[in-house]
GROMACS .gro file of N, CA and C in nm:
model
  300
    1UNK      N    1   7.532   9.709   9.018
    1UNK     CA    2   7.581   9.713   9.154
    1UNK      C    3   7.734   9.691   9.158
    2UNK      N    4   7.787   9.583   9.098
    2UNK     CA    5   7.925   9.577   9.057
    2UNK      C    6   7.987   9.676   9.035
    3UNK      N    7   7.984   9.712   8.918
    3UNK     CA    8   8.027   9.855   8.882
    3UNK      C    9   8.046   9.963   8.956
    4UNK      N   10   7.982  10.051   9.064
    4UNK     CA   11   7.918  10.095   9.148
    4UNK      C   12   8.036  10.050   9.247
    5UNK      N   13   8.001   9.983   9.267
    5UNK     CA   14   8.120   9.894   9.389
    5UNK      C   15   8.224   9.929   9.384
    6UNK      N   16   8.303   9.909   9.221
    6UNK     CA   17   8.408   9.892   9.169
    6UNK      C   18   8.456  10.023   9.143
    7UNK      N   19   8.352  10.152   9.101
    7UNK     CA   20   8.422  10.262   9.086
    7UNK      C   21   8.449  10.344   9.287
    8UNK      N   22   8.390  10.275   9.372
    8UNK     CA   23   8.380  10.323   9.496
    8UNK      C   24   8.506  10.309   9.523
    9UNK      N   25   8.513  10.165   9.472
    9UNK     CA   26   8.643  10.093   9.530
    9UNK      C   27   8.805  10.178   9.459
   10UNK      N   28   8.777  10.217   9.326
   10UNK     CA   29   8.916  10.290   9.237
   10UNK      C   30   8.893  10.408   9.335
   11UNK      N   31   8.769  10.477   9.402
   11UNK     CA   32   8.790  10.629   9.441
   11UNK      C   33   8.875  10.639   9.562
   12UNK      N   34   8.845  10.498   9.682
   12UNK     CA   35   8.891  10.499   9.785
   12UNK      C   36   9.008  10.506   9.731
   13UNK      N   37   9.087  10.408   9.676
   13UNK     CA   38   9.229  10.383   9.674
   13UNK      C   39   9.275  10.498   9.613
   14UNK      N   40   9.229  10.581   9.557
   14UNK     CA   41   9.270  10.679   9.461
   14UNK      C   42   9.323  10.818   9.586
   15UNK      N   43   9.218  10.849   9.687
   15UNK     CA   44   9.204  10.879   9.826
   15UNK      C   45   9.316  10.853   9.923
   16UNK      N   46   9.332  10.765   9.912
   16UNK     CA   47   9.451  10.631   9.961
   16UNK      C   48   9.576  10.719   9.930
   17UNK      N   49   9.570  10.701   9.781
   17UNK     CA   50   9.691  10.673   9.747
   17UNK      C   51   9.769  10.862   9.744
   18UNK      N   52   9.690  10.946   9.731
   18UNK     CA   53   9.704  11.080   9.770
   18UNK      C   54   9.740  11.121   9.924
   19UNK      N   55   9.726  11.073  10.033
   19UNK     CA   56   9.715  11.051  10.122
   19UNK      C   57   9.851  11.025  10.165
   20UNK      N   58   9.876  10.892  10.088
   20UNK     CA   59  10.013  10.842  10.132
   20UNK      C   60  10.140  10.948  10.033
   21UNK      N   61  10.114  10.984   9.909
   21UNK     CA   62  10.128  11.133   9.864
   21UNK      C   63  10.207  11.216   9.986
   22UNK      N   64  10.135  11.279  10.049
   22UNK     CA   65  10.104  11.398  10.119
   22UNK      C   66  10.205  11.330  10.199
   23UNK      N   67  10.179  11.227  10.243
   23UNK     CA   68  10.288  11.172  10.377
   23UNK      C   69  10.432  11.208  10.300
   24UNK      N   70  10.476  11.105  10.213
   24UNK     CA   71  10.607  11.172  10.126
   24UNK      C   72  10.639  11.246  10.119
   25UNK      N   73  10.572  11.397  10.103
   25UNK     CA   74  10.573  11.539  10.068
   25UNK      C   75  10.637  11.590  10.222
   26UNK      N   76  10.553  11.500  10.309
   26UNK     CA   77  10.636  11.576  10.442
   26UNK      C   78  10.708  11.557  10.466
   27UNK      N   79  10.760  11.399  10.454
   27UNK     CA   80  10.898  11.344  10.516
   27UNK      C   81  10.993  11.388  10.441
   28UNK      N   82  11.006  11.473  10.335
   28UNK     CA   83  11.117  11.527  10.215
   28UNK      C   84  11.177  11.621  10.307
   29UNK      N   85  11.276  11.619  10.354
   29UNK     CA   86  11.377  11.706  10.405
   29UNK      C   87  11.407  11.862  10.348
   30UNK      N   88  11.411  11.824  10.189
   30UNK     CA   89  11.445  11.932  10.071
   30UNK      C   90  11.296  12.025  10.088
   31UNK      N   91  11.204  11.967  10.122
   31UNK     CA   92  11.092  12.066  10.087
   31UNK      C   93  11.056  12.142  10.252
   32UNK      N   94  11.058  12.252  10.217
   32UNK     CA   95  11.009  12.323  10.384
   32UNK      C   96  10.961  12.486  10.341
   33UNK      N   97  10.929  12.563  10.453
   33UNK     CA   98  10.846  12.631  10.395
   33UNK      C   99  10.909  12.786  10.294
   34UNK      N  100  11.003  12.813  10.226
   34UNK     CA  101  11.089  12.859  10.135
   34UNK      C  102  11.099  12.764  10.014
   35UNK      N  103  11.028  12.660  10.017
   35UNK     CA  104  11.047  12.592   9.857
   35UNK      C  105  10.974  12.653   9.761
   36UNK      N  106  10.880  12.701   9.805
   36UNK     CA  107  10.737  12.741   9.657
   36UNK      C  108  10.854  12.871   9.605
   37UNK      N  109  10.909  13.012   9.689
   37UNK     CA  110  11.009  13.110   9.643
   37UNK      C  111  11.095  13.028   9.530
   38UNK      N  112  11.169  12.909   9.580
   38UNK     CA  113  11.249  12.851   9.562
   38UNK      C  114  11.243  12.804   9.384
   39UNK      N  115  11.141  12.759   9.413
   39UNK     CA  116  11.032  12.684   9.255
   39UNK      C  117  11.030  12.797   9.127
   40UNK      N  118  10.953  12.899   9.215
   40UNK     CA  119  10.943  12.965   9.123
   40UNK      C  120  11.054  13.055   9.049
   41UNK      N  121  11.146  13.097   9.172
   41UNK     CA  122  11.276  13.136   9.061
   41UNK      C  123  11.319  13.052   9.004
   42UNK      N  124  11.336  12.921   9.038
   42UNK     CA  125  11.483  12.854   8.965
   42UNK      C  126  11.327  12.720   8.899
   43UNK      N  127  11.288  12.702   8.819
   43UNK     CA  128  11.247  12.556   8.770
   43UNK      C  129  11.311  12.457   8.794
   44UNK      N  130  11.440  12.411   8.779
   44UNK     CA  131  11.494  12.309   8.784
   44UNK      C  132  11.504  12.262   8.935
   45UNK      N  133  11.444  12.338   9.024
   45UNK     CA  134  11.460  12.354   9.189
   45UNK      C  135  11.320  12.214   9.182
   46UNK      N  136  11.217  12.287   9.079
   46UNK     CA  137  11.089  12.110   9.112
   46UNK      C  138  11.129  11.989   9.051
   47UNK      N  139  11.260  12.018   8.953
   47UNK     CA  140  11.306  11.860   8.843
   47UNK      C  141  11.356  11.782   8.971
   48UNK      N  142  11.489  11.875   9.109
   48UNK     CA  143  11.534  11.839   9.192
   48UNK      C  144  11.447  11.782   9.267
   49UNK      N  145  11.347  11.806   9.320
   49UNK     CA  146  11.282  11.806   9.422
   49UNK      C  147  11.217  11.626   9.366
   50UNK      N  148  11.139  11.593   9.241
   50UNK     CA  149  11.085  11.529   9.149
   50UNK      C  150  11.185  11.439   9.129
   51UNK      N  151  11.318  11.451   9.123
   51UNK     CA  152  11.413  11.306   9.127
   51UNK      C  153  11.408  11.308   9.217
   52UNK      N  154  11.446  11.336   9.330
   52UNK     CA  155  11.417  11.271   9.495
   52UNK      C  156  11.301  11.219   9.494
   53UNK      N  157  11.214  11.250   9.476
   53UNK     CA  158  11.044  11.154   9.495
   53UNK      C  159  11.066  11.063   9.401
   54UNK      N  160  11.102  11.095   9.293
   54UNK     CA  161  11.127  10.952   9.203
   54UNK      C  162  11.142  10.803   9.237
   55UNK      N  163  11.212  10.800   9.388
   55UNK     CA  164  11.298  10.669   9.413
   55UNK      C  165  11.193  10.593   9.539
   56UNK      N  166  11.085  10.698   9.543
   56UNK     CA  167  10.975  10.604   9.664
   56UNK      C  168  10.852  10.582   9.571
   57UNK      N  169  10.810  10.490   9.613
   57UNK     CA  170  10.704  10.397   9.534
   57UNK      C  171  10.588  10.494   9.583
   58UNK      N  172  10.573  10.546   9.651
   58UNK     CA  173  10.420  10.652   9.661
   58UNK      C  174  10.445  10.745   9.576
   59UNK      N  175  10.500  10.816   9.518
   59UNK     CA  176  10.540  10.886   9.349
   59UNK      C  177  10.523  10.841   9.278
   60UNK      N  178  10.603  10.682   9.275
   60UNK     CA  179  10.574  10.613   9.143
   60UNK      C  180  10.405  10.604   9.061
   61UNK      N  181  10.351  10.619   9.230
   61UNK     CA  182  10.191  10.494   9.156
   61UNK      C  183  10.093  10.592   9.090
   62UNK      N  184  10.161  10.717   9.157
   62UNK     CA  185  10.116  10.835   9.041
   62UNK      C  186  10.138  10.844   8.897
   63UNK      N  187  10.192  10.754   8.896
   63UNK     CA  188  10.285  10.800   8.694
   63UNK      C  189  10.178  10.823   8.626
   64UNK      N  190  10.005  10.731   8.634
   64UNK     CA  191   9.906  10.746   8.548
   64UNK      C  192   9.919  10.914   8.553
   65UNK      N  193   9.879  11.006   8.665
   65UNK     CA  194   9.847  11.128   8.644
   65UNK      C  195   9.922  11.222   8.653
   66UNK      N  196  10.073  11.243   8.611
   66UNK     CA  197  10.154  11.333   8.645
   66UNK      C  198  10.073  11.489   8.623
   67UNK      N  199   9.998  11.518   8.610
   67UNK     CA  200   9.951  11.665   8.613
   67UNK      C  201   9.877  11.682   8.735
   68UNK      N  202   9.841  11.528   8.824
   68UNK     CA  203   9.765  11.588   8.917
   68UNK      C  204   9.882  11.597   9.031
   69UNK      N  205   9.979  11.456   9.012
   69UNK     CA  206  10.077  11.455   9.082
   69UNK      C  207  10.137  11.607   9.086
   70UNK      N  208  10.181  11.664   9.013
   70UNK     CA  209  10.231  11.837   9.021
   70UNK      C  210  10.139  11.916   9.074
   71UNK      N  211   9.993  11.914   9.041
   71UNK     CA  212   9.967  11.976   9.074
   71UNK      C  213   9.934  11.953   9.249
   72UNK      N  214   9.934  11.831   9.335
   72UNK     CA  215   9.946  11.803   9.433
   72UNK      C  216  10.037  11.876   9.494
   73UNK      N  217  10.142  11.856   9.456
   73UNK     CA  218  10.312  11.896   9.476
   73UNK      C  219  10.344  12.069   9.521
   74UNK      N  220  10.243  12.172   9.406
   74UNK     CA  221  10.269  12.270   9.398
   74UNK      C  222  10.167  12.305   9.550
   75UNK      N  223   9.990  12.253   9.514
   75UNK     CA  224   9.921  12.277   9.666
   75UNK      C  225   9.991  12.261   9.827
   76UNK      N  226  10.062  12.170   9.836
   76UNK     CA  227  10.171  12.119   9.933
   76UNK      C  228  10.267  12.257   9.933
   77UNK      N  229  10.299  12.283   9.843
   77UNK     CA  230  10.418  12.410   9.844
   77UNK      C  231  10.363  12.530   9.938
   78UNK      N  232  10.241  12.550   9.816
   78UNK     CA  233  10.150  12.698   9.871
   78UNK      C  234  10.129  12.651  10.016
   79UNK      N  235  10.031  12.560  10.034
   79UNK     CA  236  10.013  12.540  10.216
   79UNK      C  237  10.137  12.575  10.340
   80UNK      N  238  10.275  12.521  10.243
   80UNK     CA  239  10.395  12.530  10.359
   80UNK      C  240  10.380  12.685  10.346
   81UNK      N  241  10.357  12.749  10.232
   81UNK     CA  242  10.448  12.855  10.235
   81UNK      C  243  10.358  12.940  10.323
   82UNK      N  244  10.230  12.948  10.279
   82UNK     CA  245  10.128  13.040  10.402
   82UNK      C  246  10.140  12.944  10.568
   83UNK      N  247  10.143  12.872  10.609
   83UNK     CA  248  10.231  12.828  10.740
   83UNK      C  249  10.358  12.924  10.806
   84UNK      N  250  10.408  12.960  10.632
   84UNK     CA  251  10.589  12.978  10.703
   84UNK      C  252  10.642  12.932  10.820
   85UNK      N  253  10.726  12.940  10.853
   85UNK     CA  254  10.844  12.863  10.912
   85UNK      C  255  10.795  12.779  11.049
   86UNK      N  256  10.788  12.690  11.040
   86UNK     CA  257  10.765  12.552  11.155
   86UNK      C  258  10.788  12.663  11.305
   87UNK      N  259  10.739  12.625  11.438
   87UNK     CA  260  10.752  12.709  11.548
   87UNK      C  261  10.894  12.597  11.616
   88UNK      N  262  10.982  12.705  11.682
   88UNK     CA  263  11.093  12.597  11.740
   88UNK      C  264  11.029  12.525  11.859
   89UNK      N  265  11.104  12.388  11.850
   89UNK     CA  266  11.066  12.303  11.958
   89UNK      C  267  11.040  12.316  12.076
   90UNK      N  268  11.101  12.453  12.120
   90UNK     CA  269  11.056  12.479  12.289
   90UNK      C  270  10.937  12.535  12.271
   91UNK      N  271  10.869  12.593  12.162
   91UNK     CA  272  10.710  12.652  12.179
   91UNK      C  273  10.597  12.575  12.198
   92UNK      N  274  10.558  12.438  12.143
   92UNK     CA  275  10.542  12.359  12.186
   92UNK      C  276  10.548  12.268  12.284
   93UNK      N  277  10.681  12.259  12.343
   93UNK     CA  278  10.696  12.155  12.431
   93UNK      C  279  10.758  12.254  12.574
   94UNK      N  280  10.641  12.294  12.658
   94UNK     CA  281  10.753  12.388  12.788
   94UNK      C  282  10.836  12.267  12.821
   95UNK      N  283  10.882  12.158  12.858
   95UNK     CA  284  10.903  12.076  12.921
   95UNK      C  285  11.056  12.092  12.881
   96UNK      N  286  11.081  12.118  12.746
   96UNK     CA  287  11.191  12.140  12.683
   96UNK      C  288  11.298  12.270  12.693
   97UNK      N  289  11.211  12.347  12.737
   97UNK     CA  290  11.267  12.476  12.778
   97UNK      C  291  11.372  12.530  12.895
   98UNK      N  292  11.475  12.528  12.850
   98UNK     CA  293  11.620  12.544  12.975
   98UNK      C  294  11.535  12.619  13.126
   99UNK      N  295  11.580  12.582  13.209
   99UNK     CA  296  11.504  12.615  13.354
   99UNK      C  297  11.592  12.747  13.340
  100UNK      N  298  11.518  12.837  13.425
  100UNK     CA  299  11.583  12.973  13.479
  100UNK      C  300  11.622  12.969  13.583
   0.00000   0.00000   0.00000
């Protein structure tokens, strides 16, 4: 039962900790929906991207799995990139929209 418990307990946090992942991935300024183009011509465009995440502790706690961490990184890319480009703020919000 312990055991059991205990691997429930590594899956949540594991869940967790992807999660808070994903949050990082959005708040990155550098990444938007032209990064995956970006990646794939130039490589050194994900080393860039990968020292900026470097310096927040939700990157760090990945270090055990850097292959899933990338491969997180790259899924995040593909998703922005089939999104393409964010809708401007007045499409969303009429309220925002200059009166006629």
């Amino acid at each position: 039962k312990c055991e059991r418990e205990f691997k429930e307990y590594i899956k949540d946090k594991l869940v967790g900790t992807k999660t808070d992942f994903r949050e990082l991935l959005q708040e990155t300024k550098l990444i938007g929906h032209k990064t995956l183009k970006l990646v794939q011509e130039n490589e050194n465009h994900m080393h860039e991207i990968e020292e900026i995440l470097k310096k927040d502790k939700r990157y760090l706690v990945l270090d055990y799995m850097p292959e899933e961490r990338t491969k997180l990184i790259m899924m995040y890319l593909e998703d922005l990139d089939k999104r393409g480009p964010p809708p401007p703020p007045t499409a969303s919000e009429p309220t925002r929209r200059p009166a006629k």
